[in-house]
PDB file of C-alpha atoms in Angstrom:
ATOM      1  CA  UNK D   1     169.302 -26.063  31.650  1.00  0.00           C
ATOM      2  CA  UNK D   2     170.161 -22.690  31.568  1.00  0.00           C
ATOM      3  CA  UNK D   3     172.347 -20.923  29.499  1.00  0.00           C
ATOM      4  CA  UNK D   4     175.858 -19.446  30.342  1.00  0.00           C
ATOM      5  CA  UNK D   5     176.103 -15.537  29.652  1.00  0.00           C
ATOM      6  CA  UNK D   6     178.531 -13.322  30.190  1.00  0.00           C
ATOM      7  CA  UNK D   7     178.678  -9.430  31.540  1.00  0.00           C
ATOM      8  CA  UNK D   8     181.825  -7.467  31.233  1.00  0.00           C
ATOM      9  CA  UNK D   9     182.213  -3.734  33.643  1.00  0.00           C
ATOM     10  CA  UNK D  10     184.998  -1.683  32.401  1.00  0.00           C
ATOM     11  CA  UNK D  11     186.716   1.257  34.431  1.00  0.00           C
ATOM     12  CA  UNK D  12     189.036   3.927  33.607  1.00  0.00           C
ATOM     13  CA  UNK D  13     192.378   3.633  36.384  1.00  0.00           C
ATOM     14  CA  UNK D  14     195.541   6.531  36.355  1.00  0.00           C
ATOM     15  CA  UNK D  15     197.314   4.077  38.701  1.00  0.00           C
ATOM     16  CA  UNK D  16     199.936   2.264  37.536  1.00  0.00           C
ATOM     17  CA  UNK D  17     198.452  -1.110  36.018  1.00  0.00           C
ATOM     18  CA  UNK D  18     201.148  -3.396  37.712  1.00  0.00           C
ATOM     19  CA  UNK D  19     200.310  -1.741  41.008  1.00  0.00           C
ATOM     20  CA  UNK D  20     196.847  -2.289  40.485  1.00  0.00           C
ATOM     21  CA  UNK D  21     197.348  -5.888  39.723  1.00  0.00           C
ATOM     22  CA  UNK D  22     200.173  -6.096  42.796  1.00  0.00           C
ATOM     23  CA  UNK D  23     197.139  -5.200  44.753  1.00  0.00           C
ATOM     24  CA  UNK D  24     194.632  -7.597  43.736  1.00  0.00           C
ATOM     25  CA  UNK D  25     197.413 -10.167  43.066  1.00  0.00           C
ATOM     26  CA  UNK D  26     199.390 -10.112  47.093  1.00  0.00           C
ATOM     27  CA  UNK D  27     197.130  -7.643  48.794  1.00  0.00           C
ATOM     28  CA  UNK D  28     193.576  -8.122  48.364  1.00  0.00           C
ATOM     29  CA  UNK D  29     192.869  -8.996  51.931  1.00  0.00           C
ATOM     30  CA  UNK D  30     192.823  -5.320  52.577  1.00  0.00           C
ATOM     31  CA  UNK D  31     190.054  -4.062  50.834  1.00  0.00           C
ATOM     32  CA  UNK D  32     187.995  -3.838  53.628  1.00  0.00           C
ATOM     33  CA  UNK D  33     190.015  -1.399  55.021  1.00  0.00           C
ATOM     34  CA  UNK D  34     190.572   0.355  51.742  1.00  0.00           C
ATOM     35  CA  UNK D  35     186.446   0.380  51.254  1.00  0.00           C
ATOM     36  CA  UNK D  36     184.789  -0.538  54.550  1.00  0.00           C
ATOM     37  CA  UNK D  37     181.128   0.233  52.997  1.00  0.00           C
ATOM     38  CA  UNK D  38     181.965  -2.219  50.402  1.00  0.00           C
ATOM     39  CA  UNK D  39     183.889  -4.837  51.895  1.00  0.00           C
ATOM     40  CA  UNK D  40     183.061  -5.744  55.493  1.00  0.00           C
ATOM     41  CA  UNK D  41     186.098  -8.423  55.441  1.00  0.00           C
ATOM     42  CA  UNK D  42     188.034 -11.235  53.374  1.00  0.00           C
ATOM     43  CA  UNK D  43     188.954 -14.330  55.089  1.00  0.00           C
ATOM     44  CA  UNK D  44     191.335 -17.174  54.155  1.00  0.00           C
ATOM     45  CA  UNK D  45     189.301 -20.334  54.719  1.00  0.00           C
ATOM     46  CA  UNK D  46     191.753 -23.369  52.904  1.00  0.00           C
ATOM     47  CA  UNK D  47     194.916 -23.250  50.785  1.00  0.00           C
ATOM     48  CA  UNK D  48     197.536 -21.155  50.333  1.00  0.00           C
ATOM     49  CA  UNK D  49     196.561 -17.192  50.377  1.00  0.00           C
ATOM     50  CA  UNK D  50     196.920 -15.563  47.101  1.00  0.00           C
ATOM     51  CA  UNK D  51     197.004 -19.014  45.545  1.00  0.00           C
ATOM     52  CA  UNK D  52     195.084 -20.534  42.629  1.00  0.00           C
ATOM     53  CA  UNK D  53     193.032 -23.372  44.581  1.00  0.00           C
ATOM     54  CA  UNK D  54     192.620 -21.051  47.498  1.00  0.00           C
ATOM     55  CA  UNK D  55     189.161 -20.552  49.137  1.00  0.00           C
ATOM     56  CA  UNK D  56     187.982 -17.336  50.854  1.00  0.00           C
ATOM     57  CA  UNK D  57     184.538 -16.061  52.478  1.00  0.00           C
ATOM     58  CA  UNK D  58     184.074 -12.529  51.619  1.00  0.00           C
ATOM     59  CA  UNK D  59     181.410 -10.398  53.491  1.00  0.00           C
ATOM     60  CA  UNK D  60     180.714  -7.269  51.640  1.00  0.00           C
ATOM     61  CA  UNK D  61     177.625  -5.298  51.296  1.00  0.00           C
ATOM     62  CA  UNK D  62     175.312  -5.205  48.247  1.00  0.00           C
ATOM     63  CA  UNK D  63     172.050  -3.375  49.641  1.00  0.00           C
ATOM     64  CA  UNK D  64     172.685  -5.274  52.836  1.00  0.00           C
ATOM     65  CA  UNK D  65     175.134  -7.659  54.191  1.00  0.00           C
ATOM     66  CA  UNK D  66     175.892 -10.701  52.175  1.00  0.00           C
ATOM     67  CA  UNK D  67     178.483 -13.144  52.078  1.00  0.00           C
ATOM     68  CA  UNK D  68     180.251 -15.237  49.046  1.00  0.00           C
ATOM     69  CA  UNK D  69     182.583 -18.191  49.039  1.00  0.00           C
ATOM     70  CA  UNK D  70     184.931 -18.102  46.884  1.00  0.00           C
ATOM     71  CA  UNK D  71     188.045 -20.280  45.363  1.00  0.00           C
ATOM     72  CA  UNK D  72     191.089 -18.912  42.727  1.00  0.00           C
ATOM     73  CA  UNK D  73     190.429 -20.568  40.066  1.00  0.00           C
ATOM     74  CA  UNK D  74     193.349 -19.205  37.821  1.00  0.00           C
ATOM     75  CA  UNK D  75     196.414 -16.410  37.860  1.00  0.00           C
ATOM     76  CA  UNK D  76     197.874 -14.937  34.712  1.00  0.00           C
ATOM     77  CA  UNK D  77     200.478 -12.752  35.770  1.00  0.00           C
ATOM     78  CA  UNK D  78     201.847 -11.976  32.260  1.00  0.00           C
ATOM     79  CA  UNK D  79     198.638 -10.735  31.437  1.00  0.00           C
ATOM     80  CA  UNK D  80     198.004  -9.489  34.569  1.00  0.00           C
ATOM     81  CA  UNK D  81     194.250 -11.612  35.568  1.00  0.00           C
ATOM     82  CA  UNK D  82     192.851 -13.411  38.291  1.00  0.00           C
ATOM     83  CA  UNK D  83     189.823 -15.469  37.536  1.00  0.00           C
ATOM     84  CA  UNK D  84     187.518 -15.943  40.733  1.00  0.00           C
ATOM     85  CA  UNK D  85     184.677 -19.255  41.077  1.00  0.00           C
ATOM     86  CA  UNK D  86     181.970 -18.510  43.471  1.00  0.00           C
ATOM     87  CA  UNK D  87     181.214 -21.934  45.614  1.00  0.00           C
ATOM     88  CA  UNK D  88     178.499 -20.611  47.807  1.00  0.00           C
ATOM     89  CA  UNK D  89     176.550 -17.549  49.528  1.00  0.00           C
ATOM     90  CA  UNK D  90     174.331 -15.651  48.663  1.00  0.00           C
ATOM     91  CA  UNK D  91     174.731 -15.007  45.077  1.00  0.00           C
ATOM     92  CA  UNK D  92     174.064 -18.758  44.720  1.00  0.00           C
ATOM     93  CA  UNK D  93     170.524 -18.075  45.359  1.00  0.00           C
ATOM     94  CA  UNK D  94     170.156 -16.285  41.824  1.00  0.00           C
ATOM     95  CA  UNK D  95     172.878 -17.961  39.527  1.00  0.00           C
ATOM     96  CA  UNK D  96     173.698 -21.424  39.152  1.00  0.00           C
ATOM     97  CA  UNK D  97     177.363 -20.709  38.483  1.00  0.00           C
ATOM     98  CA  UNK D  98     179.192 -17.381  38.994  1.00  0.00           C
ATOM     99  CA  UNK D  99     182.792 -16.909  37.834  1.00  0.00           C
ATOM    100  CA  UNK D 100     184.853 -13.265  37.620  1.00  0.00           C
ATOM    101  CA  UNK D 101     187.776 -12.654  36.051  1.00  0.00           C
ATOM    102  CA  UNK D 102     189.074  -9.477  36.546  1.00  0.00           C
ATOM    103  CA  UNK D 103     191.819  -7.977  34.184  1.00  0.00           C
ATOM    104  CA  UNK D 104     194.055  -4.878  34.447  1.00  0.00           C
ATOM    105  CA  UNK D 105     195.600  -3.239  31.811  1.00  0.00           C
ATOM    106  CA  UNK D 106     196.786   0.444  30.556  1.00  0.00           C
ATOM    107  CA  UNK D 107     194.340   2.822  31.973  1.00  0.00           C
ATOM    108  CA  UNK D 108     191.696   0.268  32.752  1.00  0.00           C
ATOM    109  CA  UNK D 109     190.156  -2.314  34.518  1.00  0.00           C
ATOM    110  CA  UNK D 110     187.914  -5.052  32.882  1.00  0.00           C
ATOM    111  CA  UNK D 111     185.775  -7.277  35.215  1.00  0.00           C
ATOM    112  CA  UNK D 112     184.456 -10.183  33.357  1.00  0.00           C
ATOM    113  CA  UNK D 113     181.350 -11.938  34.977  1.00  0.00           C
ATOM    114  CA  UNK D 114     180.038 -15.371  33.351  1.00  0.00           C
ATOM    115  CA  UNK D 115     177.075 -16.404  34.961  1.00  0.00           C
ATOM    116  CA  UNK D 116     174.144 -18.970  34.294  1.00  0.00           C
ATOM    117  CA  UNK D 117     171.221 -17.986  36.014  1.00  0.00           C
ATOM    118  CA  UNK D 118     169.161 -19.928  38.603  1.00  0.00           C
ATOM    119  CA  UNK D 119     165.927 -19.474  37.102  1.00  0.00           C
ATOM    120  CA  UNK D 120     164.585 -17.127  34.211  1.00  0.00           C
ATOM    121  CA  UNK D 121     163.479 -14.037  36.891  1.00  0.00           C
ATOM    122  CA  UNK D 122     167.452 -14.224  38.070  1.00  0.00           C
ATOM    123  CA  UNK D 123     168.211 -10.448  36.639  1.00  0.00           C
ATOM    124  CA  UNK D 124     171.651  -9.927  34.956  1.00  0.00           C
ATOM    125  CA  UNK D 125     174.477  -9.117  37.645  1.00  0.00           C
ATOM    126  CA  UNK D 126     174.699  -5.473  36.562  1.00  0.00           C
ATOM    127  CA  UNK D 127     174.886  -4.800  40.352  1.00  0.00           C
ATOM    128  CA  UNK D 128     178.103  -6.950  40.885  1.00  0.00           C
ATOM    129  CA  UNK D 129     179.788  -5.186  38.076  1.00  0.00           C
ATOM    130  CA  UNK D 130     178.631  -1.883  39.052  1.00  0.00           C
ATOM    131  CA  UNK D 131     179.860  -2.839  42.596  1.00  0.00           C
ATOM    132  CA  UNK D 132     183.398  -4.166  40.859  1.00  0.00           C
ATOM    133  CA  UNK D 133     183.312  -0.688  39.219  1.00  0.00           C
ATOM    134  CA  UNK D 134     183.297   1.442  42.510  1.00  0.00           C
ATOM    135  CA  UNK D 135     185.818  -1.141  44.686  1.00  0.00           C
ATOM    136  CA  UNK D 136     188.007  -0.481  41.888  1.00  0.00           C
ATOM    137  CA  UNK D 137     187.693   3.510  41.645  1.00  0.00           C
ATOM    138  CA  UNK D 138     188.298   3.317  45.266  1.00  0.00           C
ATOM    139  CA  UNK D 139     190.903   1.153  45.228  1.00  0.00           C
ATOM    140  CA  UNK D 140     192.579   3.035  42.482  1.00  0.00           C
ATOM    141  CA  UNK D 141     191.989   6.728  44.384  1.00  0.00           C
ATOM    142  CA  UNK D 142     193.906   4.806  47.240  1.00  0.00           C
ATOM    143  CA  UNK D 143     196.901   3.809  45.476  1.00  0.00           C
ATOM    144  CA  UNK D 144     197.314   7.560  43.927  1.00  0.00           C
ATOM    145  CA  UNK D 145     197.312   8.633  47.216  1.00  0.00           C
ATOM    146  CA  UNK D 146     200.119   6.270  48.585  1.00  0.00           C
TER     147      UNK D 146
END
């Protein structure tokens, strides 16, 4: 059995932290309008949306187009986290389990990727939290501009 690991991404924000989280919290379905070369769509597949137990299918590119299904697995609102469980796609194919949490806070936001790898040549998902990095620069230019 593999082992669990973890990988943390960390960005610097100058949007208000509970507008941030507002975002990702009620209004995350609109990323892919917010970064269309990132996120080619989110769709609500089962549950209520913005819901811990809900299940989404996210197409988004990473080299090329890939998909990811994925279910809420928890909401903190007081400390202002959603923790993410991928079920399927594509990244399923390298890691045996996949779960994000991201976190915003003053000045920052902290994506949190525990992972256990599919087999020993699965490389570290440095290119999901480089990818979490630029959604949220991108989302955070947006929400400045607004």
């Amino acid at each position: 059995m593999a082992q669990k690991s973890k990988f943390e991404a960390r960005t610097e924000i100058r949007s208000s932290p509970q507008k941030l989280y507002g975002f990702f919290r009620n209004n995350m379905n609109t990323l892919a309008r917010i970064c269309p070369d990132k996120i080619q769509s989110i769709q609500l597949l089962e549950g209520t949306d913005y819901s811990v137990g809900c299940v989404k299918l996210y197409k988004y590119v990473l080299g090329s187009l890939m998909m990811m299904k994925v279910k809420i697995e928890a909401i903190d609102d007081s400390n202002k986290s959603i923790t993410f469980g991928a079920l399927e796609g594509d990244i399923m194919q390298l890691y045996e389990s996949f779960k994000v949490t991201v976190k915003v806070g003053d000045g920052f936001v902290k994506w949190t990727i525990e992972y256990e790898k599919a087999s020993d040549a699965a490389p570290k998902p440095d290119l999901y939290g480089d990818f979490a990095v630029k959604v949220s620069k991108g989302l955070d230019a947006y929400l400045l501009s607004q």
